[in-house]
Amino acid sequence: MATEEQHVESSVITVSANGVWKSGVESTVNVRGFDSMVMDEPPALGGTDHGPNPMEYVAGSFVGCFTVMLQLIGGELGIEVSKLEIAAEGDIDLRGLYGTADVSPHFQEFRSTVSFAAGGNVENLAQLKSEATKRCPVYNMLKDAGCEPQIDWQVDQSA
Amino acid sequence: MATEEQHVESSVITVSANGVWKSGVESTVNVRGFDSMVMDEPPALGGTDHGPNPMEYVAGSFVGCFTVMLQLIGGELGIEVSKLEIAAEGDIDLRGLYGTADVSPHFQEFRSTVSFAAGGNVENLAQLKSEATKRCPVYNMLKDAGCEPQIDWQVDQSA
């Protein structure tokens, strides 16, 4: 394992990341040649807050992934997706992380507000929404993990 | 929703992220006041490769999260965890993302190599491993999503 590059073989790709512990609960994480990501925890969770915590990165991944899918599928369906902004948040019961109760340590619930202006073939809007939730990797990872994102769609078709 | 700050109420915290589409499939994602994350896709996936793609961020989140847990639980068990380095990789079948086959769009398999030097109460090493996999948020999110990380432990106890 541990190749630094993303490689495509038939339809399967492998993505990777590597990290080094720095101090406390802080680490420096690298993906290919990009700038390092700093991951830490706030003081309330035993860290020094030098960077987002790992589950904040997961929430961010959802935002980035859903953005990709709306543009990709919008292109397929002839819908121009502009002014796209996504907010996402998830609830974590810390008793799972600390081992003090038998609860899931990851997201209990996950919510997102997806707002954009739609132009072009707006009659395909329902299909855009259904395809995005069906095909988005991070959406489906969360769904399969039992915390399907609840999407609040805010679409402006007046543009 | 959409508070920018992480807040603690009893044992439940809410983490959040917000993003704005830039162009193509690229977005800028923010968590609290930290530097923006750039998310994009490589050209083979329709992007301009200005940043890691969202599933690479998820792989990175696993690395950062498992680091937190090994240090947290190591502290509980009196094990000094040093020289900690984690590599992680996951396989994605792009047919899910593109909607050309009825396969999961997220990770098919996920593997990680976890290497560190252990000092102190090394007799607790088996417990460290089992507690980390039981309590790590990202590990369990992947496990619950059907792609439980396969861990290759490389522990140096000679230090």
PDB file of C-alpha atoms in Angstrom:
ATOM      1  CA  MET A   1       0.000   0.000   0.000  1.00  0.00           C
ATOM      2  CA  ALA A   2       1.099   3.582   0.672  1.00  0.00           C
ATOM      3  CA  THR A   3       1.418   4.813  -2.860  1.00  0.00           C
ATOM      4  CA  GLU A   4       1.140   8.575  -2.801  1.00  0.00           C
ATOM      5  CA  GLU A   5      -0.667   8.790  -6.093  1.00  0.00           C
ATOM      6  CA  GLN A   6      -4.198   8.160  -7.047  1.00  0.00           C
ATOM      7  CA  HIS A   7      -4.296   5.535  -9.745  1.00  0.00           C
ATOM      8  CA  VAL A   8      -7.059   4.410 -11.998  1.00  0.00           C
ATOM      9  CA  GLU A   9      -7.429   0.734 -12.940  1.00  0.00           C
ATOM     10  CA  SER A  10     -10.610  -0.101 -14.760  1.00  0.00           C
ATOM     11  CA  SER A  11     -13.369   1.464 -12.664  1.00  0.00           C
ATOM     12  CA  VAL A  12     -11.659   1.187  -9.262  1.00  0.00           C
ATOM     13  CA  ILE A  13      -9.439   3.910  -7.855  1.00  0.00           C
ATOM     14  CA  THR A  14      -7.561   3.920  -4.576  1.00  0.00           C
ATOM     15  CA  VAL A  15      -7.344   7.087  -2.513  1.00  0.00           C
ATOM     16  CA  SER A  16      -4.883   7.431   0.323  1.00  0.00           C
ATOM     17  CA  ALA A  17      -3.648   9.662   3.121  1.00  0.00           C
ATOM     18  CA  ASN A  18      -0.698   9.529   5.472  1.00  0.00           C
ATOM     19  CA  GLY A  19      -0.229  11.160   8.827  1.00  0.00           C
ATOM     20  CA  VAL A  20       2.355  11.740  11.500  1.00  0.00           C
ATOM     21  CA  TRP A  21       1.573  12.422  15.143  1.00  0.00           C
ATOM     22  CA  LYS A  22       2.947  15.756  16.300  1.00  0.00           C
ATOM     23  CA  SER A  23       2.118  16.154  20.021  1.00  0.00           C
ATOM     24  CA  GLY A  24      -0.891  15.777  22.273  1.00  0.00           C
ATOM     25  CA  VAL A  25      -3.660  14.622  19.943  1.00  0.00           C
ATOM     26  CA  GLU A  26      -2.442  16.716  17.001  1.00  0.00           C
ATOM     27  CA  SER A  27      -1.344  15.225  13.721  1.00  0.00           C
ATOM     28  CA  THR A  28      -0.182  16.365  10.325  1.00  0.00           C
ATOM     29  CA  VAL A  29      -1.928  14.564   7.476  1.00  0.00           C
ATOM     30  CA  ASN A  30      -0.878  14.520   3.840  1.00  0.00           C
ATOM     31  CA  VAL A  31      -2.687  13.654   0.638  1.00  0.00           C
ATOM     32  CA  ARG A  32      -0.451  13.396  -2.426  1.00  0.00           C
ATOM     33  CA  GLY A  33       1.576  16.610  -2.758  1.00  0.00           C
ATOM     34  CA  PHE A  34      -0.999  18.973  -1.289  1.00  0.00           C
ATOM     35  CA  ASP A  35      -0.502  21.214   1.717  1.00  0.00           C
ATOM     36  CA  SER A  36      -0.598  19.279   4.956  1.00  0.00           C
ATOM     37  CA  MET A  37      -3.823  19.156   6.908  1.00  0.00           C
ATOM     38  CA  VAL A  38      -3.537  19.894  10.599  1.00  0.00           C
ATOM     39  CA  MET A  39      -5.904  17.840  12.743  1.00  0.00           C
ATOM     40  CA  ASP A  40      -6.361  18.491  16.427  1.00  0.00           C
ATOM     41  CA  GLU A  41      -9.095  18.744  19.046  1.00  0.00           C
ATOM     42  CA  PRO A  42     -10.290  21.783  20.992  1.00  0.00           C
ATOM     43  CA  PRO A  43      -9.169  22.038  24.636  1.00  0.00           C
ATOM     44  CA  ALA A  44     -12.522  20.640  25.836  1.00  0.00           C
ATOM     45  CA  LEU A  45     -11.619  17.447  23.987  1.00  0.00           C
ATOM     46  CA  GLY A  46      -8.027  17.301  25.176  1.00  0.00           C
ATOM     47  CA  GLY A  47      -6.280  19.112  22.359  1.00  0.00           C
ATOM     48  CA  THR A  48      -4.739  22.458  21.507  1.00  0.00           C
ATOM     49  CA  ASP A  49      -7.156  23.434  18.700  1.00  0.00           C
ATOM     50  CA  HIS A  50      -4.470  23.917  16.079  1.00  0.00           C
ATOM     51  CA  GLY A  51      -6.823  22.634  13.392  1.00  0.00           C
ATOM     52  CA  PRO A  52     -10.276  21.182  12.793  1.00  0.00           C
ATOM     53  CA  ASN A  53     -10.939  17.852  14.419  1.00  0.00           C
ATOM     54  CA  PRO A  54     -11.302  14.725  12.292  1.00  0.00           C
ATOM     55  CA  MET A  55     -15.101  14.649  12.374  1.00  0.00           C
ATOM     56  CA  GLU A  56     -15.150  18.292  11.267  1.00  0.00           C
ATOM     57  CA  TYR A  57     -13.093  17.144   8.285  1.00  0.00           C
ATOM     58  CA  VAL A  58     -15.732  14.498   7.594  1.00  0.00           C
ATOM     59  CA  ALA A  59     -18.449  17.166   7.657  1.00  0.00           C
ATOM     60  CA  GLY A  60     -16.298  19.191   5.272  1.00  0.00           C
ATOM     61  CA  SER A  61     -15.884  16.159   3.026  1.00  0.00           C
ATOM     62  CA  PHE A  62     -19.648  15.894   2.733  1.00  0.00           C
ATOM     63  CA  VAL A  63     -19.850  19.532   1.654  1.00  0.00           C
ATOM     64  CA  GLY A  64     -17.136  19.082  -0.981  1.00  0.00           C
ATOM     65  CA  CYS A  65     -18.527  15.780  -2.230  1.00  0.00           C
ATOM     66  CA  PHE A  66     -22.103  16.974  -2.591  1.00  0.00           C
ATOM     67  CA  THR A  67     -20.780  20.006  -4.479  1.00  0.00           C
ATOM     68  CA  VAL A  68     -18.977  17.737  -6.935  1.00  0.00           C
ATOM     69  CA  MET A  69     -22.079  15.627  -7.474  1.00  0.00           C
ATOM     70  CA  LEU A  70     -24.449  18.547  -8.040  1.00  0.00           C
ATOM     71  CA  GLN A  71     -22.119  19.981 -10.681  1.00  0.00           C
ATOM     72  CA  LEU A  72     -21.460  16.596 -12.279  1.00  0.00           C
ATOM     73  CA  ILE A  73     -25.099  15.552 -12.430  1.00  0.00           C
ATOM     74  CA  GLY A  74     -26.265  19.077 -13.235  1.00  0.00           C
ATOM     75  CA  GLY A  75     -24.029  18.864 -16.295  1.00  0.00           C
ATOM     76  CA  GLU A  76     -25.536  15.514 -17.285  1.00  0.00           C
ATOM     77  CA  LEU A  77     -29.091  16.852 -16.969  1.00  0.00           C
ATOM     78  CA  GLY A  78     -28.533  20.257 -18.536  1.00  0.00           C
ATOM     79  CA  ILE A  79     -29.097  22.132 -15.291  1.00  0.00           C
ATOM     80  CA  GLU A  80     -26.825  25.089 -14.610  1.00  0.00           C
ATOM     81  CA  VAL A  81     -26.027  25.024 -10.907  1.00  0.00           C
ATOM     82  CA  SER A  82     -24.673  28.356  -9.661  1.00  0.00           C
ATOM     83  CA  LYS A  83     -24.274  30.222  -6.366  1.00  0.00           C
ATOM     84  CA  LEU A  84     -23.958  26.821  -4.720  1.00  0.00           C
ATOM     85  CA  GLU A  85     -23.404  26.919  -0.976  1.00  0.00           C
ATOM     86  CA  ILE A  86     -23.646  23.990   1.395  1.00  0.00           C
ATOM     87  CA  ALA A  87     -23.716  23.945   5.185  1.00  0.00           C
ATOM     88  CA  ALA A  88     -23.530  20.680   7.074  1.00  0.00           C
ATOM     89  CA  GLU A  89     -23.510  19.651  10.690  1.00  0.00           C
ATOM     90  CA  GLY A  90     -23.526  16.442  12.654  1.00  0.00           C
ATOM     91  CA  ASP A  91     -24.171  15.508  16.274  1.00  0.00           C
ATOM     92  CA  ILE A  92     -21.696  13.369  18.184  1.00  0.00           C
ATOM     93  CA  ASP A  93     -22.368  11.794  21.568  1.00  0.00           C
ATOM     94  CA  LEU A  94     -18.987  11.999  23.288  1.00  0.00           C
ATOM     95  CA  ARG A  95     -19.799   9.065  25.540  1.00  0.00           C
ATOM     96  CA  GLY A  96     -19.016   6.793  22.586  1.00  0.00           C
ATOM     97  CA  LEU A  97     -15.588   8.303  22.096  1.00  0.00           C
ATOM     98  CA  TYR A  98     -14.807   8.212  25.817  1.00  0.00           C
ATOM     99  CA  GLY A  99     -16.170   4.689  26.213  1.00  0.00           C
ATOM    100  CA  THR A 100     -18.549   5.684  28.998  1.00  0.00           C
ATOM    101  CA  ALA A 101     -21.747   4.482  27.312  1.00  0.00           C
ATOM    102  CA  ASP A 102     -22.601   1.981  24.615  1.00  0.00           C
ATOM    103  CA  VAL A 103     -23.485   4.550  21.972  1.00  0.00           C
ATOM    104  CA  SER A 104     -22.115   5.089  18.480  1.00  0.00           C
ATOM    105  CA  PRO A 105     -18.986   7.266  18.578  1.00  0.00           C
ATOM    106  CA  HIS A 106     -19.728   8.821  15.201  1.00  0.00           C
ATOM    107  CA  PHE A 107     -22.641  10.918  13.966  1.00  0.00           C
ATOM    108  CA  GLN A 108     -26.019  10.430  15.627  1.00  0.00           C
ATOM    109  CA  GLU A 109     -27.670  12.759  13.133  1.00  0.00           C
ATOM    110  CA  PHE A 110     -26.407  14.710  10.147  1.00  0.00           C
ATOM    111  CA  ARG A 111     -28.124  17.724   8.564  1.00  0.00           C
ATOM    112  CA  SER A 112     -27.301  19.875   5.566  1.00  0.00           C
ATOM    113  CA  THR A 113     -28.646  22.981   3.879  1.00  0.00           C
ATOM    114  CA  VAL A 114     -27.990  22.970   0.143  1.00  0.00           C
ATOM    115  CA  SER A 115     -28.698  26.255  -1.620  1.00  0.00           C
ATOM    116  CA  PHE A 116     -28.138  27.139  -5.237  1.00  0.00           C
ATOM    117  CA  ALA A 117     -29.599  28.918  -8.249  1.00  0.00           C
ATOM    118  CA  ALA A 118     -30.812  26.610 -10.993  1.00  0.00           C
ATOM    119  CA  GLY A 119     -30.959  27.501 -14.671  1.00  0.00           C
ATOM    120  CA  GLY A 120     -31.286  25.572 -17.896  1.00  0.00           C
ATOM    121  CA  ASN A 121     -33.335  22.381 -17.784  1.00  0.00           C
ATOM    122  CA  VAL A 122     -34.902  23.059 -14.398  1.00  0.00           C
ATOM    123  CA  GLU A 123     -37.621  20.524 -15.187  1.00  0.00           C
ATOM    124  CA  ASN A 124     -34.959  17.960 -14.290  1.00  0.00           C
ATOM    125  CA  LEU A 125     -34.523  19.317 -10.770  1.00  0.00           C
ATOM    126  CA  ALA A 126     -36.158  16.396  -8.984  1.00  0.00           C
ATOM    127  CA  GLN A 127     -33.877  14.024 -10.853  1.00  0.00           C
ATOM    128  CA  LEU A 128     -30.836  16.088  -9.902  1.00  0.00           C
ATOM    129  CA  LYS A 129     -31.737  15.773  -6.230  1.00  0.00           C
ATOM    130  CA  SER A 130     -32.446  12.067  -6.381  1.00  0.00           C
ATOM    131  CA  GLU A 131     -29.328  11.234  -8.403  1.00  0.00           C
ATOM    132  CA  ALA A 132     -27.119  13.307  -6.118  1.00  0.00           C
ATOM    133  CA  THR A 133     -28.294  11.476  -3.018  1.00  0.00           C
ATOM    134  CA  LYS A 134     -28.106   8.134  -4.785  1.00  0.00           C
ATOM    135  CA  ARG A 135     -24.581   8.572  -6.157  1.00  0.00           C
ATOM    136  CA  CYS A 136     -22.680  10.869  -3.768  1.00  0.00           C
ATOM    137  CA  PRO A 137     -19.920   8.864  -2.042  1.00  0.00           C
ATOM    138  CA  VAL A 138     -19.882  10.734   1.280  1.00  0.00           C
ATOM    139  CA  TYR A 139     -23.690  11.004   1.443  1.00  0.00           C
ATOM    140  CA  ASN A 140     -23.960   7.255   1.032  1.00  0.00           C
ATOM    141  CA  MET A 141     -21.141   6.517   3.438  1.00  0.00           C
ATOM    142  CA  LEU A 142     -23.081   8.437   6.099  1.00  0.00           C
ATOM    143  CA  LYS A 143     -26.362   6.830   5.053  1.00  0.00           C
ATOM    144  CA  ASP A 144     -24.908   3.322   5.181  1.00  0.00           C
ATOM    145  CA  ALA A 145     -23.406   4.164   8.586  1.00  0.00           C
ATOM    146  CA  GLY A 146     -26.914   4.881   9.896  1.00  0.00           C
ATOM    147  CA  CYS A 147     -26.854   8.682   9.811  1.00  0.00           C
ATOM    148  CA  GLU A 148     -28.390   9.573   6.451  1.00  0.00           C
ATOM    149  CA  PRO A 149     -28.007  13.300   5.824  1.00  0.00           C
ATOM    150  CA  GLN A 150     -31.249  15.252   6.092  1.00  0.00           C
ATOM    151  CA  ILE A 151     -31.131  17.741   3.237  1.00  0.00           C
ATOM    152  CA  ASP A 152     -32.865  21.123   3.346  1.00  0.00           C
ATOM    153  CA  TRP A 153     -32.955  22.107  -0.338  1.00  0.00           C
ATOM    154  CA  GLN A 154     -33.102  25.830  -1.052  1.00  0.00           C
ATOM    155  CA  VAL A 155     -33.231  26.215  -4.817  1.00  0.00           C
ATOM    156  CA  ASP A 156     -33.725  29.530  -6.565  1.00  0.00           C
ATOM    157  CA  GLN A 157     -35.264  28.974  -9.992  1.00  0.00           C
ATOM    158  CA  SER A 158     -35.901  32.655 -10.663  1.00  0.00           C
ATOM    159  CA  ALA A 159     -32.460  33.298 -12.131  1.00  0.00           C
TER     160      ALA A 159
ATOM    161  CA  MET B   1     -28.222  25.324  12.115  1.00  0.00           C
ATOM    162  CA  ALA B   2     -25.009  26.745  10.690  1.00  0.00           C
ATOM    163  CA  THR B   3     -23.350  27.881  13.877  1.00  0.00           C
ATOM    164  CA  GLU B   4     -19.667  28.261  13.192  1.00  0.00           C
ATOM    165  CA  GLU B   5     -18.614  27.143  16.615  1.00  0.00           C
ATOM    166  CA  GLN B   6     -18.411  23.764  18.197  1.00  0.00           C
ATOM    167  CA  HIS B   7     -20.568  23.739  21.299  1.00  0.00           C
ATOM    168  CA  VAL B   8     -20.861  21.234  24.097  1.00  0.00           C
ATOM    169  CA  GLU B   9     -24.214  20.451  25.711  1.00  0.00           C
ATOM    170  CA  SER B  10     -24.170  17.553  28.091  1.00  0.00           C
ATOM    171  CA  SER B  11     -22.431  14.769  26.168  1.00  0.00           C
ATOM    172  CA  VAL B  12     -23.500  15.787  22.663  1.00  0.00           C
ATOM    173  CA  ILE B  13     -21.489  18.141  20.500  1.00  0.00           C
ATOM    174  CA  THR B  14     -22.319  19.412  17.032  1.00  0.00           C
ATOM    175  CA  VAL B  15     -19.587  19.798  14.435  1.00  0.00           C
ATOM    176  CA  SER B  16     -20.127  21.743  11.254  1.00  0.00           C
ATOM    177  CA  ALA B  17     -18.591  22.823   7.988  1.00  0.00           C
ATOM    178  CA  ASN B  18     -19.629  25.260   5.275  1.00  0.00           C
ATOM    179  CA  GLY B  19     -18.613  25.414   1.669  1.00  0.00           C
ATOM    180  CA  VAL B  20     -18.913  27.550  -1.412  1.00  0.00           C
ATOM    181  CA  TRP B  21     -18.628  26.268  -4.963  1.00  0.00           C
ATOM    182  CA  LYS B  22     -15.820  27.953  -6.857  1.00  0.00           C
ATOM    183  CA  SER B  23     -15.823  26.589 -10.436  1.00  0.00           C
ATOM    184  CA  GLY B  24     -15.924  23.220 -12.150  1.00  0.00           C
ATOM    185  CA  VAL B  25     -16.183  20.733  -9.275  1.00  0.00           C
ATOM    186  CA  GLU B  26     -13.960  22.772  -6.945  1.00  0.00           C
ATOM    187  CA  SER B  27     -15.159  24.158  -3.646  1.00  0.00           C
ATOM    188  CA  THR B  28     -13.778  26.062  -0.694  1.00  0.00           C
ATOM    189  CA  VAL B  29     -14.788  24.563   2.637  1.00  0.00           C
ATOM    190  CA  ASN B  30     -14.505  26.195   6.040  1.00  0.00           C
ATOM    191  CA  VAL B  31     -14.559  24.847   9.569  1.00  0.00           C
ATOM    192  CA  ARG B  32     -14.788  27.520  12.276  1.00  0.00           C
ATOM    193  CA  GLY B  33     -12.013  30.056  11.757  1.00  0.00           C
ATOM    194  CA  PHE B  34      -9.442  27.714  10.286  1.00  0.00           C
ATOM    195  CA  ASP B  35      -7.778  28.051   6.912  1.00  0.00           C
ATOM    196  CA  SER B  36     -10.100  27.061   4.098  1.00  0.00           C
ATOM    197  CA  MET B  37      -9.890  23.584   2.670  1.00  0.00           C
ATOM    198  CA  VAL B  38      -9.754  23.343  -1.089  1.00  0.00           C
ATOM    199  CA  MET B  39     -11.597  20.331  -2.488  1.00  0.00           C
ATOM    200  CA  ASP B  40     -11.415  19.356  -6.124  1.00  0.00           C
ATOM    201  CA  GLU B  41     -11.018  16.304  -8.321  1.00  0.00           C
ATOM    202  CA  PRO B  42      -8.126  15.303 -10.569  1.00  0.00           C
ATOM    203  CA  PRO B  43      -8.619  15.799 -14.322  1.00  0.00           C
ATOM    204  CA  ALA B  44      -9.483  12.109 -14.770  1.00  0.00           C
ATOM    205  CA  LEU B  45     -12.499  12.776 -12.558  1.00  0.00           C
ATOM    206  CA  GLY B  46     -13.494  16.027 -14.210  1.00  0.00           C
ATOM    207  CA  GLY B  47     -11.669  18.526 -12.028  1.00  0.00           C
ATOM    208  CA  THR B  48      -8.594  20.726 -11.992  1.00  0.00           C
ATOM    209  CA  ASP B  49      -6.789  19.011  -9.082  1.00  0.00           C
ATOM    210  CA  HIS B  50      -6.455  22.152  -6.986  1.00  0.00           C
ATOM    211  CA  GLY B  51      -6.881  20.135  -3.817  1.00  0.00           C
ATOM    212  CA  PRO B  52      -7.532  16.640  -2.483  1.00  0.00           C
ATOM    213  CA  ASN B  53     -10.865  15.166  -3.397  1.00  0.00           C
ATOM    214  CA  PRO B  54     -13.529  14.655  -0.734  1.00  0.00           C
ATOM    215  CA  MET B  55     -12.893  10.934  -0.247  1.00  0.00           C
ATOM    216  CA  GLU B  56      -9.186  11.684   0.213  1.00  0.00           C
ATOM    217  CA  TYR B  57     -10.262  14.012   3.018  1.00  0.00           C
ATOM    218  CA  VAL B  58     -12.241  11.138   4.525  1.00  0.00           C
ATOM    219  CA  ALA B  59      -9.137   8.923   4.383  1.00  0.00           C
ATOM    220  CA  GLY B  60      -7.240  11.758   6.061  1.00  0.00           C
ATOM    221  CA  SER B  61      -9.943  12.049   8.708  1.00  0.00           C
ATOM    222  CA  PHE B  62      -9.435   8.392   9.582  1.00  0.00           C
ATOM    223  CA  VAL B  63      -5.707   8.988  10.029  1.00  0.00           C
ATOM    224  CA  GLY B  64      -6.279  11.992  12.289  1.00  0.00           C
ATOM    225  CA  CYS B  65      -9.046  10.317  14.273  1.00  0.00           C
ATOM    226  CA  PHE B  66      -7.149   7.108  14.932  1.00  0.00           C
ATOM    227  CA  THR B  67      -4.179   9.211  16.049  1.00  0.00           C
ATOM    228  CA  VAL B  68      -6.380  11.018  18.583  1.00  0.00           C
ATOM    229  CA  MET B  69      -7.752   7.739  19.919  1.00  0.00           C
ATOM    230  CA  LEU B  70      -4.380   6.017  20.301  1.00  0.00           C
ATOM    231  CA  GLN B  71      -3.043   8.971  22.285  1.00  0.00           C
ATOM    232  CA  LEU B  72      -6.233   9.322  24.346  1.00  0.00           C
ATOM    233  CA  ILE B  73      -6.515   5.642  25.203  1.00  0.00           C
ATOM    234  CA  GLY B  74      -2.751   5.235  25.542  1.00  0.00           C
ATOM    235  CA  GLY B  75      -2.952   7.900  28.245  1.00  0.00           C
ATOM    236  CA  GLU B  76      -5.758   6.035  30.002  1.00  0.00           C
ATOM    237  CA  LEU B  77      -3.834   2.761  29.971  1.00  0.00           C
ATOM    238  CA  GLY B  78      -0.390   4.143  30.817  1.00  0.00           C
ATOM    239  CA  ILE B  79       1.051   3.334  27.418  1.00  0.00           C
ATOM    240  CA  GLU B  80       3.389   5.924  25.918  1.00  0.00           C
ATOM    241  CA  VAL B  81       2.635   6.049  22.206  1.00  0.00           C
ATOM    242  CA  SER B  82       5.426   7.709  20.228  1.00  0.00           C
ATOM    243  CA  LYS B  83       6.691   7.837  16.646  1.00  0.00           C
ATOM    244  CA  LEU B  84       3.099   7.305  15.570  1.00  0.00           C
ATOM    245  CA  GLU B  85       2.541   7.201  11.837  1.00  0.00           C
ATOM    246  CA  ILE B  86      -0.605   6.076  10.049  1.00  0.00           C
ATOM    247  CA  ALA B  87      -1.190   5.355   6.387  1.00  0.00           C
ATOM    248  CA  ALA B  88      -4.668   4.673   5.076  1.00  0.00           C
ATOM    249  CA  GLU B  89      -6.195   3.887   1.732  1.00  0.00           C
ATOM    250  CA  GLY B  90      -9.578   3.007   0.377  1.00  0.00           C
ATOM    251  CA  ASP B  91     -10.884   1.590  -2.889  1.00  0.00           C
ATOM    252  CA  ILE B  92     -13.704   3.315  -4.732  1.00  0.00           C
ATOM    253  CA  ASP B  93     -15.592   1.823  -7.671  1.00  0.00           C
ATOM    254  CA  LEU B  94     -16.284   4.838  -9.862  1.00  0.00           C
ATOM    255  CA  ARG B  95     -19.303   3.164 -11.437  1.00  0.00           C
ATOM    256  CA  GLY B  96     -21.226   4.055  -8.271  1.00  0.00           C
ATOM    257  CA  LEU B  97     -20.342   7.726  -8.563  1.00  0.00           C
ATOM    258  CA  TYR B  98     -21.123   7.827 -12.269  1.00  0.00           C
ATOM    259  CA  GLY B  99     -24.337   5.859 -11.842  1.00  0.00           C
ATOM    260  CA  THR B 100     -23.323   3.222 -14.397  1.00  0.00           C
ATOM    261  CA  ALA B 101     -23.641   0.215 -12.078  1.00  0.00           C
ATOM    262  CA  ASP B 102     -25.513  -0.564  -8.903  1.00  0.00           C
ATOM    263  CA  VAL B 103     -22.459  -0.540  -6.653  1.00  0.00           C
ATOM    264  CA  SER B 104     -21.712   1.496  -3.543  1.00  0.00           C
ATOM    265  CA  PRO B 105     -20.206   4.874  -4.465  1.00  0.00           C
ATOM    266  CA  HIS B 106     -18.056   5.007  -1.319  1.00  0.00           C
ATOM    267  CA  PHE B 107     -15.305   2.718  -0.084  1.00  0.00           C
ATOM    268  CA  GLN B 108     -15.381  -0.915  -1.117  1.00  0.00           C
ATOM    269  CA  GLU B 109     -12.431  -1.707   1.151  1.00  0.00           C
ATOM    270  CA  PHE B 110     -10.361   0.365   3.524  1.00  0.00           C
ATOM    271  CA  ARG B 111      -6.880  -0.537   4.804  1.00  0.00           C
ATOM    272  CA  SER B 112      -4.508   1.135   7.225  1.00  0.00           C
ATOM    273  CA  THR B 113      -0.993   0.621   8.521  1.00  0.00           C
ATOM    274  CA  VAL B 114      -0.577   1.911  12.074  1.00  0.00           C
ATOM    275  CA  SER B 115       3.002   2.066  13.329  1.00  0.00           C
ATOM    276  CA  PHE B 116       4.274   3.380  16.632  1.00  0.00           C
ATOM    277  CA  ALA B 117       6.717   2.764  19.460  1.00  0.00           C
ATOM    278  CA  ALA B 118       5.100   1.680  22.700  1.00  0.00           C
ATOM    279  CA  GLY B 119       6.529   2.324  26.144  1.00  0.00           C
ATOM    280  CA  GLY B 120       5.195   2.217  29.691  1.00  0.00           C
ATOM    281  CA  ASN B 121       2.474  -0.315  30.414  1.00  0.00           C
ATOM    282  CA  VAL B 122       2.940  -2.301  27.221  1.00  0.00           C
ATOM    283  CA  GLU B 123       1.115  -5.226  28.822  1.00  0.00           C
ATOM    284  CA  ASN B 124      -2.022  -3.216  28.011  1.00  0.00           C
ATOM    285  CA  LEU B 125      -1.294  -3.167  24.279  1.00  0.00           C
ATOM    286  CA  ALA B 126      -4.080  -5.557  23.286  1.00  0.00           C
ATOM    287  CA  GLN B 127      -6.550  -3.403  25.177  1.00  0.00           C
ATOM    288  CA  LEU B 128      -5.260  -0.272  23.465  1.00  0.00           C
ATOM    289  CA  LYS B 129      -5.920  -1.841  20.076  1.00  0.00           C
ATOM    290  CA  SER B 130      -9.377  -3.111  20.969  1.00  0.00           C
ATOM    291  CA  GLU B 131     -10.494   0.124  22.633  1.00  0.00           C
ATOM    292  CA  ALA B 132      -9.228   2.231  19.718  1.00  0.00           C
ATOM    293  CA  THR B 133     -11.222   0.242  17.198  1.00  0.00           C
ATOM    294  CA  LYS B 134     -14.253   0.170  19.479  1.00  0.00           C
ATOM    295  CA  ARG B 135     -14.303   3.912  20.226  1.00  0.00           C
ATOM    296  CA  CYS B 136     -12.785   5.734  17.221  1.00  0.00           C
ATOM    297  CA  PRO B 137     -15.503   7.795  15.486  1.00  0.00           C
ATOM    298  CA  VAL B 138     -14.185   7.560  11.929  1.00  0.00           C
ATOM    299  CA  TYR B 139     -13.210   3.885  12.268  1.00  0.00           C
ATOM    300  CA  ASN B 140     -16.749   3.066  13.364  1.00  0.00           C
ATOM    301  CA  MET B 141     -18.359   5.269  10.738  1.00  0.00           C
ATOM    302  CA  LEU B 142     -16.496   3.249   8.088  1.00  0.00           C
ATOM    303  CA  LYS B 143     -17.270  -0.027   9.863  1.00  0.00           C
ATOM    304  CA  ASP B 144     -20.981   0.789  10.126  1.00  0.00           C
ATOM    305  CA  ALA B 145     -20.936   1.792   6.457  1.00  0.00           C
ATOM    306  CA  GLY B 146     -19.767  -1.720   5.553  1.00  0.00           C
ATOM    307  CA  CYS B 147     -16.075  -1.014   4.978  1.00  0.00           C
ATOM    308  CA  GLU B 148     -14.429  -1.782   8.305  1.00  0.00           C
ATOM    309  CA  PRO B 149     -10.788  -0.691   8.221  1.00  0.00           C
ATOM    310  CA  GLN B 150      -8.323  -3.553   8.080  1.00  0.00           C
ATOM    311  CA  ILE B 151      -5.515  -2.536  10.414  1.00  0.00           C
ATOM    312  CA  ASP B 152      -1.913  -3.684   9.979  1.00  0.00           C
ATOM    313  CA  TRP B 153      -0.403  -2.972  13.405  1.00  0.00           C
ATOM    314  CA  GLN B 154       3.344  -2.385  13.470  1.00  0.00           C
ATOM    315  CA  VAL B 155       4.280  -1.793  17.088  1.00  0.00           C
ATOM    316  CA  ASP B 156       7.854  -1.435  18.273  1.00  0.00           C
ATOM    317  CA  GLN B 157       8.108  -2.419  21.945  1.00  0.00           C
ATOM    318  CA  SER B 158      11.899  -2.316  22.053  1.00  0.00           C
ATOM    319  CA  ALA B 159      12.089   1.380  22.856  1.00  0.00           C
TER     320      ALA B 159
END
